[in-house]
Every structure is written in structure tokens, then in C-alpha cells.
Amino acid sequence: MKFRFDAGCSTFVAIEFYMSPITLVIHGGAGTILKSLLTPELETRYKSGLQAALNRGYAVLENGRTALDAVEAAVFELENNPLFNAAKGAVFTHTGEHEMDASIMEGLTLDAGAVAGVKSVKNPIHLARKIMEQSGHVMLSGDGALEFAQQQGLDIAPSDYFHDDFRYAQWQEIKHSDQYQLDHSDKDPIHREKKFGTVGAVALDQFGNVAAATSTGGMTNKKYGRVGDTPLIGSGTYANNQTCAISCTGHGEYFIRAVVAYDISCLMEYKGFTLQQAMDRVILDKLVKLGGEGGAIGVAPNGDFSLTFNSDGMYRGVRNQTGLNQVAIYGND
């Protein structure tokens, strides 16, 4: 409750106002993630990484800042964790480099920023937000995106910052072939899962605004500057205060063709679906019929949230004002 002084009658008038239930949902990739394929130690590390991202993003919301700030903070934390295929944990391309994609979107204004195929930028999610707020454009790519990042004073990291022994071993297995592979290795008994390596977050702040952010290192041994759904507004990321905020993870080509994030929003806006109904229709029905595997997270302005996937598992977490604070990996968690 807040108060307003009414000069006409010399009294204070109480004005009721509603504060939205702050909510943060995150993901760290989806796919064939089975308990039998993860050691207890590795499972603990994944869950700790997810919890750290939840804590960072939720603290932003608790401090009264925006959903946009929260999703950027949560994804920043995941980008800094080499367990996840984004930024520091990005996989190797066919040429032995790291090409990263990211996007961010604000539901209040529908402003968005995205970057595709950028190298050397320590945290692509920061670059995506700078593009949204400072460039006059929605998407930048490649060398131009790097030049803009440098002009904006963002942290630029040397190539060895992105080197990870496990990612390097993945690349070594197939670098002399024409194959590309998702974030997995069939020869490693611990990491044998088929995992779509993307990180993302969606949030609802106390002001009733939603936002979404997504970041990825793409596919191991990818060629030709391949770009997936992550930086494409409407496919891998979307936010609209009238409906929801969505961040996706999966085989990007299918998510692009299905325009997954925007389709979920459209079902809510034009068909009157609830968030969960829309997620189920797109992720569990439409996407499956196309042959697409993966998942998505979403939050609506009323506080409803969803973590929906058609794969065996999805690294995920949710925290909200009711006291819920949970991270999970497998389909039966």
C-alpha cells in the first residue's frame, strides 16, 4: 500500500497497488540426460552451478531491480561455468575457435538485442544487451559484433580463456570429418548424453514485467558460420508483457522452423491458452511432429511458470516468492 496527499480535502488517501510475485526460471540445456550417465560428483556440480545462477538472478529481483537485469545476471553466471556450453564452456568449431550466440528481450517494450557468431567476448549476454540499448539495431554478427563490443568496453578474453579439456577432446574426435555434433561425446562414459548445450533464463519482476535471455556456444565442429535459434528473436527467445517470456534449448534448426518461442506467446495471445497449455502444444506436440528435441522455460505476468521438455532431461531451476527454490536434471525429478 502507498499513500497520496489529496490537497483538495487536506487528507491522505490510501491507494492499493499490486506487486507481482517475483519469479526466476533457468535452464542449462536439454537432451538425453540420464542418471546412469552422470557420476554423483558431476551431478552435484551441475546442480551447484544451477543454484548459483538462481541465487544471482533472484537476488537482483529481491533488490527491486528489473526482470531484464535478473535474466542477464543469471545467464552471466551460467556463461562463467565451463560445465555449460556458453561463453567459457563454449564448444570448438571446425577451425578450432569459439563462435558464440546470445539474445535478450524485454517484455514491456519488446526491445531486443542479439549477437551471432561472435568470438573473444567474455560474456555474450552483456553484448546482447548493449546491442539492444546502444547500437540502434537488434542483431550484430561476427567481426562487426566484436568491434562493437570493444567500442562498448566489454571484456575481451584471449582464446585460452575458452579452452576446456573436455570440449577440446570432443572436437578432436571429429575435427577431421564433415560431422558436427551436439554438446556430447559418445565415447565418454560420463558425458555420453546427447545434450543441447544452451543456457537461458526468464523472469518476472515486482513491476509485472517479464524478460528472457539465452546464450550458447553452438555445435561442436560446426562449419560455415552456422547459427542456431538462440540469437533469433521469436525462435529461441521471446518476451511480451501481454503473454510470457520464453527461452529455448534444443536442436536449433527445428526451433527455427517452428518459431517456438513466439508460437507459445501467440497461442496465449490469440487462442487464450494458459502458459502451460501453450508450452505443451508447442514442445510436446508440434515440435515432436517435426522431429525436434529439446525444451523451453517460460514465465507469465501472473507468476505462472513452466519448464517443459520432450527429451529425457533438462538442466533447470526455479525460484519464486512463495519460497520455491528447486533445481533438477532428469525427467522424473
mmCIF file of C-alpha atoms in Angstrom:
data_model
loop_
_atom_site.group_PDB
_atom_site.id
_atom_site.type_symbol
_atom_site.label_atom_id
_atom_site.label_comp_id
_atom_site.label_asym_id
_atom_site.label_seq_id
_atom_site.Cartn_x
_atom_site.Cartn_y
_atom_site.Cartn_z
ATOM 1 C CA MET A 1 0.000 0.000 0.000
ATOM 2 C CA LYS A 2 1.150 3.556 -0.672
ATOM 3 C CA PHE A 3 -0.307 6.950 0.224
ATOM 4 C CA ARG A 4 -1.163 10.105 -1.738
ATOM 5 C CA PHE A 5 -1.901 13.520 -0.238
ATOM 6 C CA ASP A 6 -5.150 14.964 -1.622
ATOM 7 C CA ALA A 7 -4.815 18.748 -1.393
ATOM 8 C CA GLY A 8 -8.473 19.314 -2.187
ATOM 9 C CA CYS A 9 -9.708 17.729 1.031
ATOM 10 C CA SER A 10 -6.497 18.020 3.069
ATOM 11 C CA THR A 11 -6.362 14.313 3.726
ATOM 12 C CA PHE A 12 -4.138 11.363 2.907
ATOM 13 C CA VAL A 13 -5.803 8.840 0.599
ATOM 14 C CA ALA A 14 -4.670 5.220 0.670
ATOM 15 C CA ILE A 15 -4.088 3.698 -2.768
ATOM 16 C CA GLU A 16 -3.883 -0.068 -3.153
ATOM 17 C CA PHE A 17 -1.410 -1.421 -5.652
ATOM 18 C CA TYR A 18 -0.389 -4.903 -6.685
ATOM 19 C CA MET A 19 3.164 -6.171 -6.691
ATOM 20 C CA SER A 20 3.787 -9.136 -8.955
ATOM 21 C CA PRO A 21 5.165 -12.371 -7.444
ATOM 22 C CA ILE A 22 8.837 -12.236 -8.442
ATOM 23 C CA THR A 23 9.888 -15.389 -10.275
ATOM 24 C CA LEU A 24 13.054 -16.656 -11.951
ATOM 25 C CA VAL A 25 13.361 -19.781 -14.109
ATOM 26 C CA ILE A 26 16.610 -21.023 -15.691
ATOM 27 C CA HIS A 27 17.881 -23.812 -17.921
ATOM 28 C CA GLY A 28 21.308 -25.160 -18.807
ATOM 29 C CA GLY A 29 20.493 -27.401 -21.751
ATOM 30 C CA ALA A 30 18.308 -30.416 -22.520
ATOM 31 C CA GLY A 31 18.670 -33.830 -24.132
ATOM 32 C CA THR A 32 19.386 -37.463 -23.311
ATOM 33 C CA ILE A 33 20.450 -36.754 -19.763
ATOM 34 C CA LEU A 34 20.105 -39.902 -17.671
ATOM 35 C CA LYS A 35 21.075 -40.538 -14.073
ATOM 36 C CA SER A 36 23.037 -43.586 -15.181
ATOM 37 C CA LEU A 37 25.282 -41.375 -17.314
ATOM 38 C CA LEU A 38 26.270 -38.869 -14.620
ATOM 39 C CA THR A 39 28.534 -39.586 -11.670
ATOM 40 C CA PRO A 40 27.282 -38.348 -8.290
ATOM 41 C CA GLU A 41 30.120 -35.815 -8.258
ATOM 42 C CA LEU A 42 29.226 -34.430 -11.675
ATOM 43 C CA GLU A 43 25.527 -34.302 -10.794
ATOM 44 C CA THR A 44 26.386 -32.272 -7.715
ATOM 45 C CA ARG A 45 28.485 -29.869 -9.771
ATOM 46 C CA TYR A 46 25.675 -29.308 -12.251
ATOM 47 C CA LYS A 47 23.145 -28.669 -9.509
ATOM 48 C CA SER A 48 25.513 -26.319 -7.714
ATOM 49 C CA GLY A 49 26.017 -24.385 -10.936
ATOM 50 C CA LEU A 50 22.281 -24.096 -11.493
ATOM 51 C CA GLN A 51 21.712 -22.973 -7.909
ATOM 52 C CA ALA A 52 24.413 -20.324 -8.206
ATOM 53 C CA ALA A 53 22.670 -18.894 -11.274
ATOM 54 C CA LEU A 54 19.317 -18.923 -9.483
ATOM 55 C CA ASN A 55 20.811 -17.166 -6.486
ATOM 56 C CA ARG A 56 22.466 -14.458 -8.568
ATOM 57 C CA GLY A 57 19.398 -13.701 -10.662
ATOM 58 C CA TYR A 58 16.916 -13.896 -7.807
ATOM 59 C CA ALA A 59 18.982 -11.538 -5.657
ATOM 60 C CA VAL A 60 18.548 -8.956 -8.417
ATOM 61 C CA LEU A 61 14.773 -9.337 -8.240
ATOM 62 C CA GLU A 62 14.752 -9.210 -4.431
ATOM 63 C CA ASN A 63 16.668 -5.945 -4.576
ATOM 64 C CA GLY A 64 13.863 -4.389 -6.598
ATOM 65 C CA ARG A 65 15.602 -4.365 -9.954
ATOM 66 C CA THR A 66 14.088 -5.396 -13.261
ATOM 67 C CA ALA A 67 13.418 -8.743 -14.885
ATOM 68 C CA LEU A 68 15.848 -7.706 -17.632
ATOM 69 C CA ASP A 69 18.606 -7.231 -15.062
ATOM 70 C CA ALA A 70 17.769 -10.586 -13.481
ATOM 71 C CA VAL A 71 17.921 -12.695 -16.640
ATOM 72 C CA GLU A 72 21.180 -11.043 -17.667
ATOM 73 C CA ALA A 73 22.673 -11.791 -14.249
ATOM 74 C CA ALA A 74 21.528 -15.426 -14.223
ATOM 75 C CA VAL A 75 22.845 -16.116 -17.723
ATOM 76 C CA PHE A 76 26.108 -14.332 -16.878
ATOM 77 C CA GLU A 77 26.621 -16.837 -14.051
ATOM 78 C CA LEU A 78 25.966 -19.789 -16.359
ATOM 79 C CA GLU A 79 28.263 -18.359 -19.028
ATOM 80 C CA ASN A 80 31.078 -18.317 -16.489
ATOM 81 C CA ASN A 81 30.643 -22.004 -15.636
ATOM 82 C CA PRO A 82 32.530 -24.325 -18.044
ATOM 83 C CA LEU A 83 30.026 -27.128 -17.420
ATOM 84 C CA PHE A 84 27.572 -25.344 -19.684
ATOM 85 C CA ASN A 85 28.009 -24.762 -23.403
ATOM 86 C CA ALA A 86 28.066 -20.966 -23.388
ATOM 87 C CA ALA A 87 30.930 -18.463 -23.218
ATOM 88 C CA LYS A 88 33.639 -20.060 -21.022
ATOM 89 C CA GLY A 89 32.266 -23.550 -21.726
ATOM 90 C CA ALA A 90 31.678 -22.997 -25.444
ATOM 91 C CA VAL A 91 32.455 -25.890 -27.780
ATOM 92 C CA PHE A 92 35.037 -25.784 -30.591
ATOM 93 C CA THR A 93 34.150 -25.029 -34.204
ATOM 94 C CA HIS A 94 35.652 -26.878 -37.188
ATOM 95 C CA THR A 95 38.527 -24.382 -37.239
ATOM 96 C CA GLY A 96 39.214 -24.792 -33.521
ATOM 97 C CA GLU A 97 37.663 -21.498 -32.495
ATOM 98 C CA HIS A 98 34.641 -20.479 -30.445
ATOM 99 C CA GLU A 99 31.659 -18.782 -32.083
ATOM 100 C CA MET A 100 29.026 -17.700 -29.621
ATOM 101 C CA ASP A 101 25.402 -16.591 -29.896
ATOM 102 C CA ALA A 102 23.173 -14.805 -27.372
ATOM 103 C CA SER A 103 19.990 -12.776 -27.141
ATOM 104 C CA ILE A 104 17.944 -10.829 -24.627
ATOM 105 C CA MET A 105 14.438 -9.337 -24.765
ATOM 106 C CA GLU A 106 12.297 -7.107 -22.573
ATOM 107 C CA GLY A 107 8.563 -7.744 -22.379
ATOM 108 C CA LEU A 108 7.485 -4.188 -21.562
ATOM 109 C CA THR A 109 8.846 -2.506 -24.682
ATOM 110 C CA LEU A 110 9.560 -5.528 -26.908
ATOM 111 C CA ASP A 111 13.104 -4.217 -27.208
ATOM 112 C CA ALA A 112 15.607 -6.946 -28.033
ATOM 113 C CA GLY A 113 19.288 -7.433 -28.698
ATOM 114 C CA ALA A 114 21.154 -10.384 -30.192
ATOM 115 C CA VAL A 115 24.589 -11.435 -31.329
ATOM 116 C CA ALA A 116 25.579 -14.293 -33.633
ATOM 117 C CA GLY A 117 28.944 -15.914 -34.304
ATOM 118 C CA VAL A 118 30.971 -13.599 -32.096
ATOM 119 C CA LYS A 119 34.452 -14.530 -30.892
ATOM 120 C CA SER A 120 36.501 -13.492 -27.871
ATOM 121 C CA VAL A 121 33.726 -11.708 -25.963
ATOM 122 C CA LYS A 122 33.872 -12.995 -22.407
ATOM 123 C CA ASN A 123 30.128 -12.686 -21.776
ATOM 124 C CA PRO A 124 27.999 -12.541 -24.933
ATOM 125 C CA ILE A 125 24.856 -11.848 -22.911
ATOM 126 C CA HIS A 126 26.309 -8.477 -21.895
ATOM 127 C CA LEU A 127 26.963 -7.778 -25.565
ATOM 128 C CA ALA A 128 23.382 -8.688 -26.490
ATOM 129 C CA ARG A 129 22.082 -6.139 -24.005
ATOM 130 C CA LYS A 130 24.479 -3.468 -25.251
ATOM 131 C CA ILE A 131 23.270 -4.126 -28.786
ATOM 132 C CA MET A 132 19.687 -3.665 -27.614
ATOM 133 C CA GLU A 133 20.359 -0.436 -25.757
ATOM 134 C CA GLN A 134 23.242 1.223 -27.609
ATOM 135 C CA SER A 135 23.533 0.062 -31.230
ATOM 136 C CA GLY A 136 20.253 1.093 -32.832
ATOM 137 C CA HIS A 137 19.963 -2.473 -34.137
ATOM 138 C CA VAL A 138 18.575 -5.800 -32.952
ATOM 139 C CA MET A 139 21.311 -8.180 -34.146
ATOM 140 C CA LEU A 140 25.014 -7.925 -34.888
ATOM 141 C CA SER A 141 27.291 -10.740 -36.004
ATOM 142 C CA GLY A 142 30.885 -11.838 -36.391
ATOM 143 C CA ASP A 143 33.695 -9.304 -36.613
ATOM 144 C CA GLY A 144 31.306 -6.367 -36.534
ATOM 145 C CA ALA A 145 29.838 -7.557 -33.267
ATOM 146 C CA LEU A 146 33.339 -7.899 -31.809
ATOM 147 C CA GLU A 147 34.228 -4.385 -32.935
ATOM 148 C CA PHE A 148 31.073 -3.032 -31.280
ATOM 149 C CA ALA A 149 31.863 -4.949 -28.076
ATOM 150 C CA GLN A 150 35.310 -3.392 -27.971
ATOM 151 C CA GLN A 151 33.865 0.078 -28.507
ATOM 152 C CA GLN A 152 31.485 -0.531 -25.609
ATOM 153 C CA GLY A 153 34.331 -1.519 -23.306
ATOM 154 C CA LEU A 154 33.179 -5.097 -22.761
ATOM 155 C CA ASP A 155 35.630 -7.713 -21.502
ATOM 156 C CA ILE A 156 37.528 -9.393 -24.336
ATOM 157 C CA ALA A 157 39.203 -12.673 -23.428
ATOM 158 C CA PRO A 158 42.169 -14.480 -25.027
ATOM 159 C CA SER A 159 41.466 -17.790 -26.759
ATOM 160 C CA ASP A 160 42.850 -19.852 -23.888
ATOM 161 C CA TYR A 161 40.128 -18.460 -21.595
ATOM 162 C CA PHE A 162 37.598 -20.515 -23.552
ATOM 163 C CA HIS A 163 39.746 -23.677 -23.650
ATOM 164 C CA ASP A 164 38.269 -26.632 -21.780
ATOM 165 C CA ASP A 165 39.928 -30.056 -21.924
ATOM 166 C CA PHE A 166 36.658 -31.931 -22.253
ATOM 167 C CA ARG A 167 35.391 -29.642 -25.041
ATOM 168 C CA TYR A 168 38.745 -29.995 -26.778
ATOM 169 C CA ALA A 169 38.565 -33.794 -26.601
ATOM 170 C CA GLN A 170 35.070 -33.672 -28.112
ATOM 171 C CA TRP A 171 36.391 -31.694 -31.046
ATOM 172 C CA GLN A 172 39.447 -33.914 -31.540
ATOM 173 C CA GLU A 173 37.204 -36.927 -32.115
ATOM 174 C CA ILE A 174 35.526 -35.443 -35.185
ATOM 175 C CA LYS A 175 37.553 -32.452 -36.384
ATOM 176 C CA HIS A 176 38.868 -34.284 -39.476
ATOM 177 C CA SER A 177 35.356 -35.267 -40.565
ATOM 178 C CA ASP A 178 32.379 -33.457 -42.012
ATOM 179 C CA GLN A 179 30.343 -34.315 -38.939
ATOM 180 C CA TYR A 180 29.097 -31.858 -36.394
ATOM 181 C CA GLN A 181 27.823 -32.933 -33.033
ATOM 182 C CA LEU A 182 25.734 -31.618 -30.253
ATOM 183 C CA ASP A 183 27.163 -30.975 -26.816
ATOM 184 C CA HIS A 184 28.056 -34.606 -26.115
ATOM 185 C CA SER A 185 30.590 -37.356 -26.723
ATOM 186 C CA ASP A 186 29.523 -40.923 -27.436
ATOM 187 C CA LYS A 187 32.948 -42.231 -26.377
ATOM 188 C CA ASP A 188 32.957 -40.702 -22.907
ATOM 189 C CA PRO A 189 31.008 -42.923 -20.445
ATOM 190 C CA ILE A 190 30.330 -39.986 -18.152
ATOM 191 C CA HIS A 191 29.311 -37.489 -20.811
ATOM 192 C CA ARG A 192 27.569 -39.847 -23.225
ATOM 193 C CA GLU A 193 24.332 -37.885 -23.105
ATOM 194 C CA LYS A 194 23.032 -36.167 -26.229
ATOM 195 C CA LYS A 195 22.801 -32.698 -24.792
ATOM 196 C CA PHE A 196 21.673 -29.500 -26.451
ATOM 197 C CA GLY A 197 24.048 -27.047 -24.859
ATOM 198 C CA THR A 198 22.330 -23.733 -24.307
ATOM 199 C CA VAL A 199 21.701 -21.662 -21.195
ATOM 200 C CA GLY A 200 18.822 -19.336 -20.544
ATOM 201 C CA ALA A 201 16.649 -17.502 -18.046
ATOM 202 C CA VAL A 202 13.205 -15.927 -17.842
ATOM 203 C CA ALA A 203 11.981 -13.678 -15.061
ATOM 204 C CA LEU A 204 9.032 -11.718 -13.696
ATOM 205 C CA ASP A 205 9.788 -8.656 -11.574
ATOM 206 C CA GLN A 206 7.700 -6.890 -8.935
ATOM 207 C CA PHE A 207 6.503 -4.378 -11.518
ATOM 208 C CA GLY A 208 4.835 -7.086 -13.608
ATOM 209 C CA ASN A 209 7.418 -7.032 -16.389
ATOM 210 C CA VAL A 210 8.871 -10.178 -17.953
ATOM 211 C CA ALA A 211 12.174 -10.714 -19.760
ATOM 212 C CA ALA A 212 14.118 -13.547 -21.374
ATOM 213 C CA ALA A 213 17.776 -14.240 -22.186
ATOM 214 C CA THR A 214 19.584 -17.125 -23.914
ATOM 215 C CA SER A 215 23.245 -17.900 -24.689
ATOM 216 C CA THR A 216 25.094 -20.756 -26.419
ATOM 217 C CA GLY A 217 28.386 -21.959 -27.844
ATOM 218 C CA GLY A 218 26.603 -23.822 -30.645
ATOM 219 C CA MET A 219 27.622 -27.216 -32.035
ATOM 220 C CA THR A 220 30.998 -28.958 -31.891
ATOM 221 C CA ASN A 221 32.841 -28.882 -35.243
ATOM 222 C CA LYS A 222 30.242 -26.616 -36.844
ATOM 223 C CA LYS A 223 31.160 -25.059 -40.203
ATOM 224 C CA TYR A 224 30.186 -22.159 -42.418
ATOM 225 C CA GLY A 225 29.279 -19.821 -39.568
ATOM 226 C CA ARG A 226 26.213 -21.877 -38.667
ATOM 227 C CA VAL A 227 23.725 -20.017 -36.456
ATOM 228 C CA GLY A 228 21.015 -21.728 -34.422
ATOM 229 C CA ASP A 229 17.845 -20.495 -32.784
ATOM 230 C CA THR A 230 19.439 -18.829 -29.743
ATOM 231 C CA PRO A 231 20.016 -15.354 -31.242
ATOM 232 C CA LEU A 232 16.832 -15.377 -33.335
ATOM 233 C CA ILE A 233 14.114 -13.391 -31.619
ATOM 234 C CA GLY A 234 10.928 -15.441 -31.771
ATOM 235 C CA SER A 235 12.677 -18.774 -32.238
ATOM 236 C CA GLY A 236 14.939 -19.226 -29.214
ATOM 237 C CA THR A 237 13.995 -16.171 -27.166
ATOM 238 C CA TYR A 238 10.881 -14.028 -26.782
ATOM 239 C CA ALA A 239 9.278 -11.797 -24.148
ATOM 240 C CA ASN A 240 5.985 -9.904 -24.137
ATOM 241 C CA ASN A 241 4.212 -8.471 -21.081
ATOM 242 C CA GLN A 242 0.888 -9.425 -22.646
ATOM 243 C CA THR A 243 1.737 -13.115 -22.650
ATOM 244 C CA CYS A 244 5.023 -14.582 -21.418
ATOM 245 C CA ALA A 245 8.799 -14.763 -21.569
ATOM 246 C CA ILE A 246 10.396 -17.833 -23.187
ATOM 247 C CA SER A 247 13.943 -19.235 -23.505
ATOM 248 C CA CYS A 248 14.561 -22.394 -25.520
ATOM 249 C CA THR A 249 17.140 -25.164 -25.706
ATOM 250 C CA GLY A 250 17.251 -27.864 -28.333
ATOM 251 C CA HIS A 251 18.231 -28.737 -31.887
ATOM 252 C CA GLY A 252 18.142 -25.202 -33.243
ATOM 253 C CA GLU A 253 17.118 -25.969 -36.800
ATOM 254 C CA TYR A 254 13.784 -27.349 -35.586
ATOM 255 C CA PHE A 255 13.204 -24.495 -33.174
ATOM 256 C CA ILE A 256 13.800 -22.039 -36.006
ATOM 257 C CA ARG A 257 11.366 -23.790 -38.318
ATOM 258 C CA ALA A 258 8.703 -23.955 -35.604
ATOM 259 C CA VAL A 259 9.347 -20.381 -34.393
ATOM 260 C CA VAL A 260 8.949 -21.941 -30.963
ATOM 261 C CA ALA A 261 9.227 -19.022 -28.553
ATOM 262 C CA TYR A 262 6.861 -16.762 -30.481
ATOM 263 C CA ASP A 263 4.422 -19.581 -31.191
ATOM 264 C CA ILE A 264 3.982 -20.160 -27.466
ATOM 265 C CA SER A 265 3.243 -16.462 -27.000
ATOM 266 C CA CYS A 266 0.824 -16.446 -29.949
ATOM 267 C CA LEU A 267 -1.208 -19.320 -28.550
ATOM 268 C CA MET A 268 -1.644 -17.355 -25.345
ATOM 269 C CA GLU A 269 -2.445 -14.073 -27.081
ATOM 270 C CA TYR A 270 -4.754 -15.257 -29.857
ATOM 271 C CA LYS A 271 -6.135 -18.539 -28.530
ATOM 272 C CA GLY A 272 -6.351 -17.739 -24.833
ATOM 273 C CA PHE A 273 -4.137 -20.676 -23.826
ATOM 274 C CA THR A 274 -2.540 -20.734 -20.413
ATOM 275 C CA LEU A 275 1.259 -20.764 -20.373
ATOM 276 C CA GLN A 276 1.358 -24.499 -19.679
ATOM 277 C CA GLN A 277 -1.197 -25.296 -22.356
ATOM 278 C CA ALA A 278 0.812 -23.328 -24.905
ATOM 279 C CA MET A 279 4.094 -24.934 -23.868
ATOM 280 C CA ASP A 280 2.581 -28.405 -24.093
ATOM 281 C CA ARG A 281 1.133 -27.759 -27.534
ATOM 282 C CA VAL A 282 4.395 -26.485 -28.997
ATOM 283 C CA ILE A 283 7.055 -28.523 -27.168
ATOM 284 C CA LEU A 284 5.228 -31.813 -26.700
ATOM 285 C CA ASP A 285 3.147 -31.864 -29.877
ATOM 286 C CA LYS A 286 4.149 -29.537 -32.716
ATOM 287 C CA LEU A 287 7.913 -29.836 -32.185
ATOM 288 C CA VAL A 288 7.776 -33.612 -31.776
ATOM 289 C CA LYS A 289 5.889 -33.981 -35.060
ATOM 290 C CA LEU A 290 8.683 -32.080 -36.803
ATOM 291 C CA GLY A 291 11.294 -34.366 -35.223
ATOM 292 C CA GLY A 292 12.656 -31.697 -32.897
ATOM 293 C CA GLU A 293 14.036 -32.473 -29.457
ATOM 294 C CA GLY A 294 14.624 -30.138 -26.528
ATOM 295 C CA GLY A 295 12.684 -27.900 -24.216
ATOM 296 C CA ALA A 296 11.821 -24.419 -23.062
ATOM 297 C CA ILE A 297 11.238 -22.433 -19.910
ATOM 298 C CA GLY A 298 8.587 -19.769 -19.519
ATOM 299 C CA VAL A 299 7.023 -17.314 -17.096
ATOM 300 C CA ALA A 300 3.797 -15.324 -17.392
ATOM 301 C CA PRO A 301 2.955 -11.907 -15.905
ATOM 302 C CA ASN A 302 0.646 -13.556 -13.337
ATOM 303 C CA GLY A 303 3.511 -15.635 -11.934
ATOM 304 C CA ASP A 304 2.711 -18.885 -13.723
ATOM 305 C CA PHE A 305 5.857 -20.668 -14.865
ATOM 306 C CA SER A 306 6.725 -23.752 -16.891
ATOM 307 C CA LEU A 307 9.736 -25.979 -17.525
ATOM 308 C CA THR A 308 8.689 -28.242 -20.393
ATOM 309 C CA PHE A 309 10.824 -30.635 -22.437
ATOM 310 C CA ASN A 310 10.353 -33.630 -24.730
ATOM 311 C CA SER A 311 13.801 -35.101 -24.028
ATOM 312 C CA ASP A 312 14.953 -37.348 -21.190
ATOM 313 C CA GLY A 313 16.152 -34.430 -19.117
ATOM 314 C CA MET A 314 16.834 -30.719 -18.893
ATOM 315 C CA TYR A 315 19.182 -28.889 -16.542
ATOM 316 C CA ARG A 316 16.762 -26.489 -14.916
ATOM 317 C CA GLY A 317 15.771 -24.479 -11.861
ATOM 318 C CA VAL A 318 13.059 -22.211 -10.490
ATOM 319 C CA ARG A 319 12.785 -19.821 -7.583
ATOM 320 C CA ASN A 320 9.863 -17.598 -6.636
ATOM 321 C CA GLN A 321 8.297 -15.536 -3.897
ATOM 322 C CA THR A 322 6.308 -18.430 -2.435
ATOM 323 C CA GLY A 323 9.552 -19.960 -1.154
ATOM 324 C CA LEU A 324 10.006 -22.426 -4.005
ATOM 325 C CA ASN A 325 13.706 -22.932 -4.748
ATOM 326 C CA GLN A 326 14.438 -26.028 -6.784
ATOM 327 C CA VAL A 327 16.965 -27.356 -9.276
ATOM 328 C CA ALA A 328 16.583 -30.575 -11.273
ATOM 329 C CA ILE A 329 18.152 -32.518 -14.107
ATOM 330 C CA TYR A 330 16.239 -35.663 -15.017
ATOM 331 C CA GLY A 331 12.768 -36.151 -16.410
ATOM 332 C CA ASN A 332 11.436 -37.761 -13.250
ATOM 333 C CA ASP A 333 12.873 -35.198 -10.810
#
